[in-house]
Amino acid sequence: MVHPGVLPRRVIGELEDVAGPHRVVTDPELLVGSLVDWTGRWKGSSPMMLRPRLTSEVAGHLGVLNHHGVPVQFQGGNTGMVGGSVPMGGEVLVSLRDVAGIEEVDERSGQMVVAAGTTLAEVQQTALQSGWRYPVDLGARDTATIGGTVATNAGGVHVLRDGMTRAQVLGLEAVLADGRIMESLRGLDKDNTGYHLPSLFTGSEGTLGAITRIRLRLLPPHDEEAVAMLGFTGLDAAIEAVGQLRRHTDVQAIEIMLEDVLELVVDHLGVSLPLSRAWPVVLLVEAAGTAGVVDRLASVVHDGSDPAEVVVASDRAGRHRLWAHRDAHSVAISTLGVPTKLDVTVPQGRVAAFIGEVREAAVTDGASQAWIFGHAGDGNLHVNLTGPEPAGLADRILHLVVDAGGSVSAEHGIGRDKVDWLGACRGPGELQVFRMVKDALDPTGRLNPGVLFG
Amino acid sequence: MVHPGVLPRRVIGELEDVAGPHRVVTDPELLVGSLVDWTGRWKGSSPMMLRPRLTSEVAGHLGVLNHHGVPVQFQGGNTGMVGGSVPMGGEVLVSLRDVAGIEEVDERSGQMVVAAGTTLAEVQQTALQSGWRYPVDLGARDTATIGGTVATNAGGVHVLRDGMTRAQVLGLEAVLADGRIMESLRGLDKDNTGYHLPSLFTGSEGTLGAITRIRLRLLPPHDEEAVAMLGFTGLDAAIEAVGQLRRHTDVQAIEIMLEDVLELVVDHLGVSLPLSRAWPVVLLVEAAGTAGVVDRLASVVHDGSDPAEVVVASDRAGRHRLWAHRDAHSVAISTLGVPTKLDVTVPQGRVAAFIGEVREAAVTDGASQAWIFGHAGDGNLHVNLTGPEPAGLADRILHLVVDAGGSVSAEHGIGRDKVDWLGACRGPGELQVFRMVKDALDPTGRLNPGVLFG
């Protein structure tokens, strides 16, 4: 493989010929912002960033780089959490942010074709304006590109009912390692003609090709929404309630908050908890659907779970007031210093035990503190470690996840950060097939080297 | 590749050693029922059927066959419609029907682990008994194996809201061409660790390996169901109504019935239509969800569509009475002779025009008749051709599908029947990636030869 640091002038000329010299950025000052991820933990280097605007230009750029054996790092909004978007080995950076725009909205079918560099927020807004809803949502919505969310199979708070990004991807177009275009954009609801390549490329973290366009499934909008905050005297009762609540069609989010983090949150927000007292465990339950959601949520909460206290909000301001407590978790914890963040899933039946084990491990560690919150409805917990030396503790906690049959990456992906842990979550047969697929589509291993496969 | 007709005695001995001689069936009388599909159009031959009971036995059998280079045909319930389950080249038949049983029901998470040979009906019943619902349903439910429905990504009437089988597959275990076991069964709702192999294997039609176990997603049960039959004066109004109806969360099926087929149905059933007169187009709309479905369906029908006449049923007997008309379509048509059956999808916006084009083509043909019905909610139409010589007409109709940007296989798959049409529905880039994946996982092309790739 050619080291891109010594790219001959001739290769640069060929790249400039594809889409013009302005699409080939070599000025270090223009590159610098794209060489570090937003966690600040991954700082890379690259001699060059390509900024194609069209699929044909992506194909042209990748064709030239393939011809000369140059390794490539793809980047969307660069909002990932696991070091998957930064060129750590001096690869040529291919930004897909300018391959942007809503290309088609099919209001009849509830589908949208969108170019990869369009932001998640723009996709959401366009869906709403068209009488539909795009269900994937996450904090970085204004910067994250839809292509990046597809490449990483992004999660979010509504996965419980509406699924990860993969469930929304009906079709996609990608440029392969050698510059060939694979268009699989028709995205009919029912189409049983061959392997479902959109599902394979979704979550492939740029290791199989550059995703350039996507056909998204949209969902019907809701008539009504309601949010309930539920106080529980203990973990077991709360987790039992989660099991009951998640069976109800209306319920689209069940978030878990614990007394210690809520204390930080209340201090940080300068508000008082909407409940009459601090409870050891608080669930935030969001329901949405056809008219009558508020009444149904109230009855579901009282029949299906056994909370010590309940507050329900149906108006917009009241819902936001309840959600604010959950939304402020990350910021409130970060007032204690930069935390080590673990994004894990454990099976439903192991959530309560796992939280206890993590707390015990932190107590044993002595110096560190573990702050836990997350999406209880699907077993996805965010463990934040603060204190002087949380590294060893992080490993012990990830081992607890693996022992519980869980996943060390719930919604953030493997990237470069978790490469060493992939083998703990996936069996040898799965890893062999991962490798077979990777070698088939990227035989020289030039796409996002170091991502997923290490 | 070894022709299995000349399998040396030594190879048979090795196969008998794997799971006992009773698992190696060579008696032609015991084989005969598995050598023809239920449409009767595909009649194959095979020297031997293997009937393993355990994944380890499947692995052992495939390992021996791989070692000797023997080609293989997998079979589940043998209820497929496109010749994908019969050994057409004398392959050794590997039946997965005895790899059967419900292995685990996780009532808390709404998941089930089930062995491939279990029938769809048993999966549905077990889900209901556990307080959940398995949404995939089709006529052959008592014979079709769950493994077969996963291998072919089966559809059905509820795809509109709940998705094809792929949407229900959280994890699976498969035995690869060389006998290696790939276990990807953990099936956490959120697990972003590597490629999603369950999505790749679902719908692979046995060309990548033998699916042995599956972890299925279950859905919450419904509180109420209601069915409406809607009469329309013309196609355009009916299709416009479909576009409105499918936006409503409660609506899980929208079936289209046309006056000519309904006349056959009413004659065959010996009943009178539940509507006051025969309408050119009738929609059957099924809604299900939280309490209040009946009222919501009534208001949706009146606000969102513009039918000339409406009948709504909410009690079980009434719902079945309305559905009976749709269910009887295939049988009523078959009273005219054995029809040529086309299973196609066209984009929502093209449904009305396509139906007109098919009718016109049949009229032009002169001798044939085209009977059309299907799942209007997702654009999946079943075209049945009767008359002396419908073969040329079938091709013309499939060309109309392709021209409309549709799919020549909506829910039945490619099998051997539609191999020549795959290239009309998929672009060159997609076909190349299909081949890359196939060659990577089955480099000698021994699994289901002739299926999908011809």
Short mmCIF file of C-alpha atoms in Angstrom, two decimals, chain A residues 157-436:
data_model
loop_
_atom_site.label_atom_id
_atom_site.label_comp_id
_atom_site.label_asym_id
_atom_site.label_seq_id
_atom_site.Cartn_x
_atom_site.Cartn_y
_atom_site.Cartn_z
CA VAL A 157 -34.07 7.10 22.60
CA HIS A 158 -36.75 5.61 20.33
CA VAL A 159 -35.04 2.32 19.46
CA LEU A 160 -37.33 0.50 21.87
CA ARG A 161 -40.25 0.83 19.50
CA ASP A 162 -38.95 2.10 16.17
CA GLY A 163 -35.61 0.30 15.92
CA MET A 164 -32.05 1.40 15.18
CA THR A 165 -31.17 3.26 11.98
CA ARG A 166 -30.97 -0.06 10.10
CA ALA A 167 -34.72 -0.46 10.47
CA GLN A 168 -35.24 2.83 8.61
CA VAL A 169 -32.89 2.10 5.68
CA LEU A 170 -34.89 0.80 2.73
CA GLY A 171 -32.14 1.27 0.19
CA LEU A 172 -28.77 2.85 -0.32
CA GLU A 173 -26.10 3.69 -2.83
CA ALA A 174 -22.44 3.16 -2.03
CA VAL A 175 -19.14 3.52 -3.83
CA LEU A 176 -16.96 0.44 -3.44
CA ALA A 177 -13.23 0.34 -2.75
CA ASP A 178 -12.35 0.32 -6.45
CA GLY A 179 -14.66 3.19 -7.35
CA ARG A 180 -17.53 1.08 -8.63
CA ILE A 181 -20.98 2.37 -7.77
CA MET A 182 -23.43 -0.01 -6.12
CA GLU A 183 -26.91 1.42 -6.39
CA SER A 184 -29.56 -0.35 -4.31
CA LEU A 185 -31.97 2.53 -3.91
CA ARG A 186 -35.34 1.25 -5.04
CA GLY A 187 -36.37 0.40 -1.50
CA LEU A 188 -39.71 -1.25 -2.14
CA ASP A 189 -41.39 -2.40 1.07
CA LYS A 190 -41.49 -5.88 -0.38
CA ASP A 191 -38.61 -6.92 -2.59
CA ASN A 192 -37.20 -10.40 -2.21
CA THR A 193 -34.64 -10.30 -5.00
CA GLY A 194 -31.26 -11.27 -3.57
CA TYR A 195 -29.21 -10.32 -0.53
CA HIS A 196 -30.29 -7.22 1.37
CA LEU A 197 -27.19 -5.10 0.85
CA PRO A 198 -28.63 -2.00 2.56
CA SER A 199 -28.72 -4.00 5.81
CA LEU A 200 -25.12 -5.11 5.32
CA PHE A 201 -23.77 -1.62 4.63
CA THR A 202 -25.74 -0.09 7.51
CA GLY A 203 -23.42 -0.27 10.52
CA SER A 204 -20.38 -1.27 8.44
CA GLU A 205 -18.54 1.82 9.71
CA GLY A 206 -17.10 2.72 6.32
CA THR A 207 -15.18 -0.54 5.99
CA LEU A 208 -17.06 -1.76 2.89
CA GLY A 209 -17.50 1.44 0.91
CA ALA A 210 -18.66 5.05 0.99
CA ILE A 211 -22.39 5.44 1.47
CA THR A 212 -23.51 8.25 -0.85
CA ARG A 213 -27.33 8.16 -0.96
CA ILE A 214 -30.00 6.56 1.19
CA ARG A 215 -33.70 5.78 0.81
CA LEU A 216 -35.27 6.17 4.23
CA ARG A 217 -38.50 4.77 5.58
CA LEU A 218 -40.68 7.41 7.27
CA LEU A 219 -43.26 6.65 9.93
CA PRO A 220 -46.73 8.11 10.47
CA PRO A 221 -46.75 11.11 12.80
CA HIS A 222 -48.23 10.81 16.28
CA ASP A 223 -51.54 12.38 17.29
CA GLU A 224 -50.52 12.81 20.92
CA GLU A 225 -47.55 12.43 23.22
CA ALA A 226 -47.27 12.09 26.97
CA VAL A 227 -44.41 11.67 29.42
CA ALA A 228 -44.50 10.15 32.89
CA MET A 229 -41.89 10.34 35.62
CA LEU A 230 -42.09 7.39 38.00
CA GLY A 231 -40.35 7.11 41.38
CA PHE A 232 -39.42 3.67 42.71
CA THR A 233 -38.11 2.57 46.10
CA GLY A 234 -35.65 0.13 44.57
CA LEU A 235 -34.04 -1.24 41.41
CA ASP A 236 -35.88 -4.54 41.28
CA ALA A 237 -39.31 -2.92 41.29
CA ALA A 238 -38.22 -0.42 38.63
CA ILE A 239 -36.79 -3.07 36.31
CA GLU A 240 -39.88 -5.21 36.77
CA ALA A 241 -41.93 -2.17 35.73
CA VAL A 242 -39.76 -1.72 32.62
CA GLY A 243 -40.63 -5.27 31.58
CA GLN A 244 -44.34 -4.48 31.86
CA LEU A 245 -44.22 -1.01 30.31
CA ARG A 246 -42.32 -2.02 27.22
CA ARG A 247 -45.11 -4.33 26.12
CA HIS A 248 -47.40 -1.41 25.43
CA THR A 249 -47.66 -0.19 21.87
CA ASP A 250 -47.73 3.47 22.87
CA VAL A 251 -44.50 3.36 24.86
CA GLN A 252 -41.54 4.57 22.80
CA ALA A 253 -38.92 5.39 25.44
CA ILE A 254 -38.16 4.16 28.95
CA GLU A 255 -35.18 5.91 30.49
CA ILE A 256 -33.64 5.06 33.84
CA MET A 257 -32.21 7.64 36.26
CA LEU A 258 -30.61 6.93 39.63
CA GLU A 259 -30.66 9.00 42.78
CA ASP A 260 -26.96 9.93 42.79
CA VAL A 261 -26.91 11.26 39.21
CA LEU A 262 -30.27 12.99 39.68
CA GLU A 263 -28.77 14.88 42.60
CA LEU A 264 -26.04 16.21 40.29
CA VAL A 265 -28.70 17.04 37.66
CA VAL A 266 -30.93 18.96 40.04
CA ASP A 267 -27.95 20.93 41.32
CA HIS A 268 -26.77 21.64 37.79
CA LEU A 269 -30.18 22.72 36.49
CA GLY A 270 -30.98 24.70 39.64
CA VAL A 271 -34.47 23.22 39.77
CA SER A 272 -36.28 20.93 42.15
CA LEU A 273 -37.25 17.41 41.18
CA PRO A 274 -40.85 17.23 39.87
CA LEU A 275 -41.45 14.44 42.41
CA SER A 276 -42.25 15.01 46.09
CA ARG A 277 -38.94 13.48 47.19
CA ALA A 278 -35.80 11.83 45.84
CA TRP A 279 -36.40 8.17 45.01
CA PRO A 280 -33.62 5.58 44.60
CA VAL A 281 -34.72 4.94 41.01
CA VAL A 282 -36.71 7.13 38.62
CA LEU A 283 -38.05 6.04 35.23
CA LEU A 284 -38.98 8.46 32.48
CA VAL A 285 -41.61 6.92 30.20
CA GLU A 286 -42.60 8.50 26.90
CA ALA A 287 -45.74 7.36 25.09
CA ALA A 288 -46.99 8.50 21.71
CA GLY A 289 -49.65 7.38 19.28
CA THR A 290 -53.28 7.82 18.42
CA ALA A 291 -55.57 10.12 20.42
CA GLY A 292 -56.00 9.02 24.03
CA VAL A 293 -52.31 8.49 24.81
CA VAL A 294 -52.46 10.40 28.09
CA ASP A 295 -55.28 8.30 29.52
CA ARG A 296 -53.70 5.09 28.28
CA LEU A 297 -50.30 6.01 29.72
CA ALA A 298 -51.88 6.78 33.08
CA SER A 299 -53.68 3.46 33.15
CA VAL A 300 -50.62 1.53 31.91
CA VAL A 301 -48.47 3.06 34.63
CA HIS A 302 -50.93 2.22 37.38
CA ASP A 303 -51.88 -1.25 36.18
CA GLY A 304 -48.64 -2.44 34.69
CA SER A 305 -46.05 -1.17 37.10
CA ASP A 306 -45.97 -0.33 40.77
CA PRO A 307 -44.36 3.06 41.22
CA ALA A 308 -44.25 4.84 44.58
CA GLU A 309 -45.03 8.14 42.90
CA VAL A 310 -46.10 9.29 39.43
CA VAL A 311 -46.12 12.61 37.59
CA VAL A 312 -47.61 12.77 34.07
CA ALA A 313 -47.25 15.63 31.59
CA SER A 314 -49.10 15.91 28.30
CA ASP A 315 -48.52 19.52 27.24
CA ARG A 316 -45.34 20.39 25.41
CA ALA A 317 -43.80 22.47 28.19
CA GLY A 318 -44.54 19.85 30.81
CA ARG A 319 -43.04 17.05 28.69
CA HIS A 320 -39.90 19.09 28.09
CA ARG A 321 -39.63 19.87 31.81
CA LEU A 322 -39.61 16.14 32.62
CA TRP A 323 -37.19 15.27 29.80
CA ALA A 324 -34.81 18.05 30.85
CA HIS A 325 -33.74 15.92 33.80
CA ARG A 326 -32.73 13.06 31.59
CA ASP A 327 -31.17 15.30 28.93
CA ALA A 328 -28.92 17.01 31.50
CA HIS A 329 -27.29 13.78 32.70
CA SER A 330 -24.15 13.95 30.55
CA VAL A 331 -23.50 17.61 31.23
CA ALA A 332 -24.14 17.28 34.96
CA ILE A 333 -21.66 14.41 35.21
CA SER A 334 -19.06 16.29 33.19
CA THR A 335 -18.99 19.02 35.87
CA LEU A 336 -16.95 16.48 37.89
CA GLY A 337 -14.27 16.23 35.17
CA VAL A 338 -13.93 14.40 31.86
CA PRO A 339 -15.54 11.01 32.37
CA THR A 340 -14.66 7.69 30.76
CA LYS A 341 -17.85 6.75 28.90
CA LEU A 342 -18.99 3.18 28.39
CA ASP A 343 -21.94 2.48 26.10
CA VAL A 344 -23.16 -1.05 26.79
CA THR A 345 -26.22 -3.26 26.50
CA VAL A 346 -27.09 -6.04 28.90
CA PRO A 347 -30.02 -8.40 28.46
CA GLN A 348 -33.23 -7.12 30.12
CA GLY A 349 -33.11 -9.76 32.80
CA ARG A 350 -29.60 -8.70 33.87
CA VAL A 351 -30.04 -4.92 34.12
CA ALA A 352 -30.66 -4.70 37.89
CA ALA A 353 -27.87 -7.13 38.76
CA PHE A 354 -25.44 -5.38 36.41
CA ILE A 355 -26.06 -1.96 37.97
CA GLY A 356 -25.35 -3.47 41.37
CA GLU A 357 -22.16 -5.12 40.12
CA VAL A 358 -20.88 -1.89 38.57
CA ARG A 359 -21.50 0.04 41.77
CA GLU A 360 -19.73 -2.64 43.78
CA ALA A 361 -16.76 -2.59 41.41
CA ALA A 362 -16.51 1.19 41.76
CA VAL A 363 -16.63 0.96 45.55
CA THR A 364 -13.91 -1.70 45.47
CA ASP A 365 -11.86 0.51 43.18
CA GLY A 366 -11.98 3.19 45.87
CA ALA A 367 -10.81 6.14 43.83
CA SER A 368 -13.34 6.10 40.98
CA GLN A 369 -17.05 6.75 40.88
CA ALA A 370 -19.52 5.14 38.47
CA TRP A 371 -22.50 7.19 37.29
CA ILE A 372 -25.11 5.13 35.48
CA PHE A 373 -28.11 6.08 33.36
CA GLY A 374 -29.58 5.09 30.05
CA HIS A 375 -32.27 3.49 27.93
CA ALA A 376 -33.77 0.94 30.30
CA GLY A 377 -36.31 -0.15 27.72
CA ASP A 378 -33.67 -1.86 25.60
CA GLY A 379 -31.03 -2.58 28.25
CA ASN A 380 -28.67 0.10 26.94
CA LEU A 381 -26.82 1.70 29.86
CA HIS A 382 -24.33 4.55 29.76
CA VAL A 383 -21.72 4.07 32.47
CA ASN A 384 -19.65 7.18 33.19
CA LEU A 385 -16.52 6.80 35.30
CA THR A 386 -14.97 9.76 37.08
CA GLY A 387 -12.02 9.98 39.44
CA PRO A 388 -8.28 9.63 39.26
CA GLU A 389 -7.72 6.31 37.53
CA PRO A 390 -10.74 4.73 35.94
CA ALA A 391 -8.92 2.74 33.21
CA GLY A 392 -8.66 -0.59 35.03
CA LEU A 393 -12.20 -0.18 36.29
CA ALA A 394 -13.50 0.32 32.74
CA ASP A 395 -12.01 -3.01 31.71
CA ARG A 396 -13.53 -4.76 34.71
CA ILE A 397 -16.93 -3.32 33.88
CA LEU A 398 -16.70 -4.38 30.23
CA HIS A 399 -15.88 -7.88 31.46
CA LEU A 400 -19.06 -7.77 33.55
CA VAL A 401 -20.96 -6.83 30.37
CA VAL A 402 -19.49 -9.74 28.44
CA ASP A 403 -20.20 -12.15 31.32
CA ALA A 404 -23.83 -10.99 31.30
CA GLY A 405 -24.14 -11.83 27.59
CA GLY A 406 -24.22 -8.15 26.75
CA SER A 407 -22.58 -5.93 24.18
CA VAL A 408 -19.66 -3.55 24.78
CA SER A 409 -21.12 -1.28 22.12
CA ALA A 410 -24.84 -0.62 22.19
CA GLU A 411 -25.22 2.31 19.85
CA HIS A 412 -21.82 3.95 19.29
CA GLY A 413 -20.09 1.19 17.31
CA ILE A 414 -16.65 -0.40 17.44
CA GLY A 415 -14.60 2.23 15.61
CA ARG A 416 -10.99 2.04 16.71
CA ASP A 417 -11.85 2.39 20.38
CA LYS A 418 -13.36 -1.05 20.94
CA VAL A 419 -11.50 -3.17 18.38
CA ASP A 420 -9.84 -5.21 21.13
CA TRP A 421 -13.24 -6.00 22.60
CA LEU A 422 -14.92 -7.23 19.41
CA GLY A 423 -13.78 -10.80 20.02
CA ALA A 424 -15.33 -10.75 23.50
CA CYS A 425 -18.77 -10.03 22.04
CA ARG A 426 -18.64 -12.05 18.84
CA GLY A 427 -17.89 -15.73 18.41
CA PRO A 428 -15.14 -17.10 16.17
CA GLY A 429 -17.67 -18.02 13.46
CA GLU A 430 -19.00 -14.48 13.32
CA LEU A 431 -15.51 -12.97 13.22
CA GLN A 432 -14.57 -15.30 10.36
CA VAL A 433 -17.61 -14.19 8.35
CA PHE A 434 -16.88 -10.51 9.13
CA ARG A 435 -13.43 -11.10 7.64
CA MET A 436 -14.76 -13.00 4.62
#
